[in-house]
């Protein structure tokens, strides 16, 4: 497939070498914000070389959190970096996996659209990849296309081949290759080593791609001499060898990359003329992060406590809540399993706030209920998100409203009092259709996903936080609050402070007689940005500050 572009969008392709987790997503997001600060619009796409059709069904232990976009796509956590650092809005077309690409091609073949021809990786799969990338053409001044994994991976080859072709199709003024590598520092000899970078570029060259800019992840800044050496071996101009230093806070990365002038290099290469960047907001942000007035400790009682990547957006939203209050938020991940087994309860005593995050499956579920009870009884600020809200409702029903058989049917399908259950029929305000679901509906297909409107009740914590009566937040769950118990729970002191516009879906609950106890059915963490902290996280952290002695 030979393509042409609208001559509006310039494409930056980012590949990684040597090893994974070098921060390609964060680097793209940071460069994105630098370009925005120069008046350009940006967008992003992540191409993941695994066979899963989307990350929705992937284990957060292996893959990190599933990030949900407004349009209800379940995506890679890099979408979160892109949205937090820039004004770009991500959705279904900003994240593709090999699985999804192959699926489209195979479906086309089944429909006979290839007219009996042999369907091959090149050109059919590579054409489908190019089509996916070129959907972004015309959407922004600059589009960052990040190829997941590491150069040389067998799975990644069709993506690398597709972007190689795109360079020829789009031309040099409309395409740029950035390669991110590692330049390790060997402590014993006090030396930095360039060989892995040389090998990685060789690998890329073997696929027909000559990088324009090399971003080298290092612990120590690269000297000019070293940059010259890398330049010589990798066929790149020395000024286009950029050090990407390790930083204390990810929000320092735009400043550090600005110092290296990576944005200047990119604009020069792509022939774009703009004014100087305005990085004052990032400077102020980093100043606030580095000079907190004090500290608070927040307990997170979850299932994936061993791997904080599973709670990436949550972690960041709590940091943002701290930024809004000029305070450092220390997170204490407590295993809900341990709480359930009667261990770790003493750790809760030392915390100024307790947060029960979203989750699936019954592991540690009673431990999370105990954490909610502890927060309620000890008047500790409590924030329950999605599953956290559902379990706070179960706890309140059992221990305050006297509904002893209360449970969620996710954990006990035969619960005597299913206060949280699968709503068999509900009006979906997004699609404008009545949805039906039950236990037999296929996994994945039955979730309430993406942004939904919510109306707030005056005089509540939620209304005070948002400062407006109507909001929209992102969802990812199957189970809902059961309206048959609404009256009884309200009489016992539960406040329903947010609901869908038709008042059928309970979206936020609070406790009247508590300093700050709030549960929401949605995931506010997906909407929080360092420059614009989410109001619920801001107010939760503010409430925890009152508990400090
Ligand atoms: N497991 C619960 C449900 O499906 C909550 C999901 C979540 O916390 N994201 O409704």
XYZ file of C-alpha atoms and ligand atoms in Angstrom:
559
model
C 0.000 0.000 0.000
C 1.517 3.276 -1.133
C 0.228 6.122 0.966
C 0.181 9.887 0.964
C -0.507 12.129 3.941
C -2.557 15.262 4.473
C 0.660 17.268 4.907
C -0.642 18.370 8.266
C 0.575 15.667 10.621
C 4.236 14.786 11.043
C 4.909 11.315 12.430
C 7.542 10.524 15.053
C 8.229 6.797 15.412
C 9.717 5.702 18.716
C 11.451 2.366 19.092
C 13.332 0.945 22.047
C 16.499 -1.078 22.285
C 18.687 -3.052 24.710
C 15.917 -3.776 27.207
C 12.307 -2.945 27.969
C 10.988 -0.508 30.594
C 13.310 2.306 29.542
C 10.386 4.705 29.565
C 9.460 5.122 25.888
C 5.928 6.123 26.838
C 7.040 8.681 29.381
C 9.633 10.065 26.978
C 7.033 10.448 24.208
C 4.606 12.078 26.657
C 7.320 14.467 27.897
C 8.374 15.481 24.402
C 4.664 15.863 23.614
C 4.221 18.402 26.383
C 7.306 20.314 25.200
C 5.852 20.520 21.700
C 2.476 21.626 23.101
C 4.244 24.345 25.064
C 5.521 25.592 21.700
C 1.991 25.866 20.339
C 1.766 22.542 18.468
C -0.984 19.971 18.852
C 0.057 16.372 19.500
C -1.444 12.920 19.494
C -0.119 9.444 20.247
C -0.460 5.802 19.347
C 0.972 2.740 21.026
C 1.496 -0.412 18.981
C 1.834 -3.463 21.216
C 3.311 -6.563 19.641
C 1.374 -9.182 21.640
C -1.438 -11.399 20.405
C -4.106 -10.403 22.966
C -6.714 -8.383 21.055
C -6.770 -5.756 23.797
C -5.261 -5.499 27.282
C -8.732 -5.753 28.902
C -8.369 -9.403 29.796
C -4.669 -9.264 30.688
C -3.421 -9.838 34.209
C -2.263 -6.559 35.762
C 0.534 -8.591 37.460
C 2.107 -9.128 34.058
C 1.056 -6.085 32.168
C 0.391 -3.281 34.626
C -2.907 -1.464 34.883
C -5.605 -1.489 32.222
C -6.195 2.164 31.368
C -9.731 3.106 30.340
C -10.419 5.931 27.896
C -13.539 8.096 27.551
C -14.771 6.030 24.603
C -14.584 2.883 26.729
C -11.437 1.292 25.275
C -9.344 -0.856 27.611
C -5.816 0.173 26.779
C -2.149 0.038 27.683
C -1.040 2.146 30.628
C 1.043 4.369 28.346
C -2.266 6.018 27.306
C -2.330 7.298 30.880
C 1.094 8.936 30.524
C 0.027 10.549 27.256
C -3.181 11.975 28.746
C -1.560 13.096 32.014
C 1.264 14.977 30.306
C -0.615 16.539 27.390
C -4.034 17.705 26.214
C -4.344 14.779 23.815
C -7.485 12.674 24.284
C -6.872 8.958 23.836
C -9.322 6.351 22.630
C -9.758 3.067 20.815
C -7.664 4.120 17.811
C -4.675 5.126 19.880
C -3.732 1.619 20.971
C -3.358 -1.419 18.715
C -2.008 -4.867 19.452
C -0.724 -7.424 16.935
C -3.755 -9.476 17.919
C -6.154 -6.740 16.886
C -4.321 -6.161 13.594
C -4.283 -9.894 12.764
C -7.932 -10.196 13.794
C -8.990 -7.513 11.283
C -6.971 -9.143 8.506
C -8.292 -12.631 9.294
C -11.900 -11.381 9.423
C -11.380 -9.714 6.045
C -9.992 -12.953 4.636
C -13.017 -14.879 5.982
C -15.325 -12.410 4.253
C -13.491 -13.132 1.006
C -12.247 -9.602 0.641
C -8.829 -10.749 -0.561
C -10.536 -12.463 -3.515
C -8.744 -15.747 -2.954
C -5.260 -14.219 -2.902
C -2.597 -15.472 -0.507
C -2.760 -13.380 2.661
C 0.713 -12.625 4.016
C 2.504 -10.693 6.759
C 3.950 -8.453 4.063
C 1.976 -6.727 2.580
C -1.356 -7.524 4.285
C -0.426 -7.273 7.952
C 1.971 -4.385 7.340
C -0.697 -2.574 5.297
C -3.194 -3.008 8.140
C -0.589 -1.525 10.522
C -0.001 1.403 8.181
C -3.741 1.997 7.953
C -4.009 1.999 11.741
C -1.180 4.531 12.024
C -2.493 6.765 9.259
C -5.853 7.120 10.982
C -4.068 9.779 13.014
C -3.184 11.742 9.900
C -4.800 15.154 10.133
C -5.626 14.781 13.854
C -2.715 16.870 15.173
C 0.446 18.642 14.090
C 2.624 15.836 15.425
C 1.747 12.184 16.076
C 3.995 10.007 18.231
C 3.884 6.326 17.284
C 5.431 4.162 19.981
C 6.367 0.573 19.122
C 6.120 -1.593 22.229
C 8.835 -4.094 23.124
C 12.459 -4.043 22.043
C 14.001 -3.948 18.586
C 14.909 -7.487 17.529
C 11.855 -9.117 19.125
C 10.275 -11.527 16.633
C 6.790 -10.199 17.458
C 7.742 -6.621 16.686
C 9.029 -7.225 13.142
C 5.828 -6.411 11.205
C 5.540 -3.090 13.058
C 9.160 -2.202 12.325
C 8.662 -3.132 8.677
C 5.497 -0.992 8.481
C 7.241 2.106 9.837
C 10.215 1.505 7.550
C 7.816 1.655 4.604
C 6.088 4.726 6.019
C 9.362 6.641 6.035
C 9.521 6.209 2.264
C 5.803 6.922 1.800
C 5.762 10.053 3.957
C 9.213 11.429 3.253
C 11.809 12.884 5.581
C 9.897 16.062 6.402
C 6.915 14.101 7.633
C 8.580 11.259 9.522
C 11.265 10.918 12.153
C 12.793 7.945 13.940
C 13.733 8.204 17.595
C 15.449 5.218 19.164
C 15.641 4.929 22.944
C 18.483 2.861 24.364
C 20.346 2.252 27.569
C 23.883 3.436 28.257
C 24.751 1.551 31.436
C 27.055 2.931 34.078
C 29.460 0.359 35.486
C 29.978 1.421 39.060
C 33.093 -0.628 39.771
C 35.053 0.904 36.920
C 33.213 4.247 36.960
C 32.605 3.960 33.214
C 29.574 4.277 30.958
C 29.286 1.710 28.197
C 28.086 2.444 24.687
C 28.308 -1.062 23.225
C 24.678 -2.088 23.940
C 23.538 1.070 22.105
C 25.787 0.275 19.141
C 24.332 -3.239 18.935
C 20.802 -2.002 19.249
C 21.246 0.494 16.405
C 22.859 -2.256 14.307
C 19.745 -4.370 14.867
C 17.538 -1.470 13.793
C 19.719 -0.837 10.730
C 19.351 -4.494 9.777
C 15.604 -3.811 9.538
C 16.267 -0.862 7.258
C 15.772 1.910 9.797
C 18.395 4.549 10.454
C 17.472 6.452 13.649
C 17.457 10.252 13.362
C 17.707 10.867 17.090
C 19.108 8.607 19.792
C 17.837 9.035 23.304
C 20.198 7.369 25.727
C 18.897 6.493 29.156
C 21.757 7.056 31.611
C 22.481 7.508 35.286
C 25.150 10.131 34.600
C 25.046 12.823 31.896
C 26.867 11.800 28.715
C 29.981 13.840 28.023
C 30.434 15.436 24.598
C 33.171 12.922 23.934
C 30.840 10.015 24.566
C 28.136 11.555 22.422
C 30.731 11.857 19.620
C 31.616 8.209 20.043
C 27.984 7.063 19.914
C 27.393 9.364 16.944
C 30.311 7.865 15.044
C 29.313 4.252 15.614
C 25.599 4.784 15.114
C 25.661 7.055 12.096
C 23.862 9.891 13.907
C 25.007 13.498 14.318
C 26.450 14.114 17.799
C 23.914 16.874 18.496
C 21.178 14.311 17.944
C 22.482 12.050 20.710
C 20.433 12.999 23.754
C 21.004 11.954 27.374
C 17.843 10.905 29.155
C 18.802 11.101 32.783
C 17.141 9.169 35.599
C 14.935 11.634 37.487
C 13.497 11.592 41.025
C 9.995 12.414 39.857
C 8.618 11.559 36.411
C 7.370 15.141 36.214
C 10.983 16.319 35.972
C 11.427 14.535 32.663
C 10.050 17.348 30.438
C 12.497 19.765 32.089
C 15.435 17.417 31.737
C 14.636 16.746 28.073
C 14.222 20.461 27.439
C 17.676 21.005 28.868
C 19.041 18.550 26.329
C 17.174 20.444 23.606
C 15.441 17.361 22.222
C 12.459 19.467 21.103
C 14.777 21.803 19.153
C 16.375 18.830 17.414
C 12.983 17.342 16.473
C 11.610 20.606 15.097
C 14.796 21.209 13.148
C 14.640 17.740 11.607
C 10.954 18.025 10.740
C 11.270 21.573 9.469
C 8.736 23.039 11.894
C 9.039 26.659 13.038
C 7.569 27.644 16.397
C 8.162 30.093 19.211
C 10.193 29.227 22.322
C 8.657 26.704 24.704
C 7.035 27.872 27.929
C 8.063 25.393 30.584
C 7.300 27.605 33.604
C 4.260 25.483 34.613
C 6.484 22.361 34.764
C 9.156 24.233 36.706
C 6.545 25.361 39.240
C 5.133 21.871 39.458
C 8.516 20.309 40.206
C 9.204 23.049 42.770
C 5.940 22.180 44.553
C 6.743 18.456 44.470
C 10.227 19.052 45.890
C 9.180 21.451 48.668
C 6.193 19.931 50.446
C 4.878 21.503 53.652
C 4.649 18.093 55.293
C 3.756 14.458 54.723
C 0.743 12.167 55.032
C 0.531 8.397 54.895
C -2.219 6.714 52.919
C -2.916 2.982 53.073
C -3.925 1.228 49.862
C -5.439 -2.154 50.545
C -5.406 -4.089 47.347
C -4.686 -7.358 45.677
C -1.783 -6.384 43.446
C 0.285 -4.846 46.220
C 3.449 -6.528 44.985
C 3.387 -4.645 41.720
C 2.546 -0.975 41.940
C 2.419 -0.728 38.105
C -1.021 -2.309 38.507
C -2.137 0.879 40.216
C -0.241 3.342 38.046
C -2.980 5.955 37.539
C -4.143 5.629 41.131
C -0.615 6.195 42.382
C -0.252 9.288 40.169
C -3.677 10.678 41.145
C -2.647 10.457 44.814
C 0.580 12.301 44.004
C -1.560 14.949 42.264
C -3.798 15.167 45.352
C -0.615 15.887 47.310
C 0.513 18.518 44.804
C -2.871 20.280 45.144
C -2.323 20.500 48.905
C 1.423 21.060 48.830
C 2.005 17.888 50.797
C 3.959 14.697 50.161
C 1.790 11.597 50.015
C 3.511 8.432 51.192
C 1.764 5.304 50.045
C 1.631 2.185 52.134
C 0.445 -0.792 50.118
C -1.178 -3.268 52.478
C -2.145 -6.709 51.232
C -5.881 -7.231 51.628
C -5.083 -10.956 51.987
C -3.051 -10.169 55.097
C -5.862 -8.053 56.568
C -8.265 -10.902 55.890
C -5.956 -13.270 57.778
C -5.884 -10.920 60.749
C -2.449 -9.480 59.970
C -1.461 -5.907 59.194
C -4.401 -4.233 60.944
C -1.885 -2.369 63.113
C -0.448 -0.807 59.950
C -3.796 0.910 59.360
C -3.454 2.634 62.735
C -0.483 4.630 61.484
C -2.257 5.927 58.380
C -4.006 9.236 57.825
C -6.247 7.858 55.119
C -7.391 4.501 53.751
C -8.081 3.788 50.108
C -9.653 0.615 48.758
C -9.032 0.540 45.006
C -10.855 -1.177 42.170
C -10.391 -4.870 41.567
C -11.816 -8.132 40.338
C -12.089 -11.501 42.059
C -12.607 -12.534 45.627
C -9.007 -12.558 46.860
C -8.630 -10.428 49.984
C -12.226 -9.222 49.638
C -13.088 -9.628 53.347
C -9.831 -7.800 54.180
C -10.972 -4.837 52.107
C -14.333 -4.885 53.910
C -12.449 -4.814 57.230
C -10.401 -1.824 56.048
C -13.623 0.062 55.209
C -15.047 -0.834 58.635
C -11.873 0.359 60.322
C -12.008 3.712 58.493
C -15.695 4.156 59.329
C -15.338 3.291 62.992
C -12.112 5.222 63.581
C -13.278 8.217 61.551
C -10.275 7.967 59.224
C -10.719 9.530 55.745
C -11.799 6.764 53.380
C -11.853 6.628 49.611
C -13.393 3.573 47.937
C -13.006 3.240 44.206
C -15.236 0.941 42.159
C -14.854 -2.390 44.012
C -13.816 -0.232 46.997
C -17.180 1.526 46.908
C -19.088 -1.725 46.455
C -17.407 -3.288 49.491
C -17.964 -0.135 51.576
C -21.689 -0.511 50.780
C -21.566 -4.190 51.822
C -19.818 -3.243 55.076
C -22.288 -0.465 55.856
C -25.267 -2.691 55.062
C -23.995 -5.486 57.308
C -22.686 -3.516 60.245
C -24.744 -0.323 60.352
C -28.031 -1.024 58.588
C -28.275 -4.497 60.141
C -28.659 -6.281 56.790
C -26.591 -9.234 57.915
C -26.855 -11.227 54.682
C -25.479 -8.339 52.611
C -22.968 -9.165 49.879
C -22.086 -8.596 46.269
C -23.273 -11.358 43.971
C -19.800 -11.233 42.385
C -18.576 -13.087 45.481
C -21.745 -14.851 46.617
C -24.234 -15.435 43.793
C -26.780 -16.695 46.339
C -26.393 -13.847 48.831
C -29.531 -13.379 50.956
C -29.200 -9.629 50.490
C -27.509 -8.786 47.191
C -26.814 -5.093 47.872
C -24.400 -5.129 44.914
C -25.566 -7.204 41.946
C -25.688 -7.590 38.182
C -28.371 -5.209 37.003
C -30.179 -7.250 34.373
C -31.549 -4.254 32.515
C -30.378 -0.653 32.473
C -30.494 2.328 30.202
C -27.093 3.120 28.686
C -27.057 6.883 28.244
C -23.985 6.635 26.002
C -25.461 4.313 23.418
C -29.036 5.447 24.042
C -30.049 1.763 24.315
C -31.359 -0.466 27.078
C -28.637 -2.998 27.942
C -29.264 -6.429 29.334
C -26.843 -8.752 31.063
C -26.698 -11.781 33.302
C -24.174 -14.309 34.618
C -24.114 -16.189 31.328
C -23.106 -13.159 29.232
C -19.606 -13.528 27.848
C -16.744 -12.130 29.952
C -15.567 -8.744 28.804
C -18.661 -7.986 26.773
C -20.785 -7.079 29.738
C -18.896 -4.309 31.440
C -19.968 -0.711 31.806
C -16.950 0.893 30.168
C -15.912 4.478 29.523
C -17.303 7.886 30.395
C -20.805 8.197 31.862
C -22.600 11.280 33.168
C -23.405 11.659 36.844
C -25.591 14.172 38.663
C -24.454 15.309 42.095
C -26.559 16.029 45.164
C -26.156 19.472 46.689
C -24.558 19.814 50.095
C -22.444 16.639 49.793
C -18.678 16.024 49.826
C -18.879 15.196 46.119
C -20.688 18.432 45.207
C -18.227 20.435 47.309
C -15.256 18.749 45.609
C -16.407 19.152 42.012
C -18.015 22.588 42.513
C -20.595 21.715 39.862
C -23.764 19.674 39.612
C -23.072 17.462 36.604
C -19.905 15.502 35.923
C -18.634 12.712 33.701
C -16.295 9.939 34.836
C -14.863 6.688 33.454
C -16.163 3.267 34.415
C -14.984 -0.329 34.214
C -17.205 -2.754 36.094
C -20.071 -5.209 35.820
C -21.790 -4.971 39.171
C -23.986 -2.110 40.423
C -25.655 -0.823 43.556
C -29.008 -2.573 44.062
C -31.796 0.023 44.261
C -34.039 -2.281 46.312
C -31.816 -1.497 49.290
C -31.578 2.228 48.643
C -34.267 3.321 51.154
C -33.002 1.135 53.992
C -29.386 2.156 53.534
C -30.277 5.845 53.286
C -32.339 5.610 56.463
C -29.314 4.136 58.225
C -27.176 7.141 57.196
C -25.790 6.328 53.743
C -25.842 9.352 51.453
C -26.259 8.842 47.735
C -24.434 11.881 46.471
C -24.136 10.990 42.789
C -26.351 9.044 40.386
C -26.957 8.669 36.641
C -29.233 11.347 35.134
C -32.178 8.869 35.201
C -31.321 8.224 38.891
C -31.099 4.476 38.251
C -27.358 3.897 38.669
C -25.830 4.873 42.003
C -22.451 6.444 41.251
C -21.251 7.974 44.554
C -21.959 7.134 48.199
C -20.903 8.965 51.374
C -21.463 8.712 55.111
C -23.257 11.605 56.764
C -21.626 11.175 60.146
C -17.950 10.973 59.163
C -15.213 13.530 58.394
C -14.620 12.210 54.839
C -15.923 8.848 53.686
C -16.676 8.543 49.972
C -17.016 5.701 47.513
C -17.462 6.059 43.767
C -18.488 3.484 41.208
C -16.196 5.072 38.616
C -12.410 5.460 38.361
C -11.558 9.122 38.992
C -7.829 8.320 38.784
C -8.052 8.174 34.966
C -9.008 11.840 34.843
C -6.340 13.301 37.142
C -3.417 15.314 35.794
C -0.452 16.847 37.600
C -1.450 20.286 36.282
C -5.083 19.657 37.107
C -5.406 17.323 40.116
C -8.702 15.479 40.399
C -11.061 17.178 42.914
C -11.853 13.946 44.792
C -8.168 13.109 45.273
C -7.474 16.726 46.238
C -10.199 16.672 48.912
C -9.351 13.177 50.160
C -5.734 14.236 50.755
C -6.901 17.487 52.352
C -9.023 15.414 54.771
C -6.050 13.164 55.633
C -3.993 16.246 56.546
C -6.401 17.017 59.385
C -5.467 13.715 61.041
C -1.764 14.527 61.319
C -0.671 15.102 64.879
N -15.364 -6.366 40.270
C -16.257 -5.254 40.347
C -17.244 -5.217 39.187
O -17.008 -5.856 38.191
C -15.492 -3.958 40.439
C -14.642 -3.661 39.247
C -13.637 -2.598 39.498
O -13.286 -2.288 40.639
N -13.092 -2.007 38.447
O -18.238 -4.549 39.244
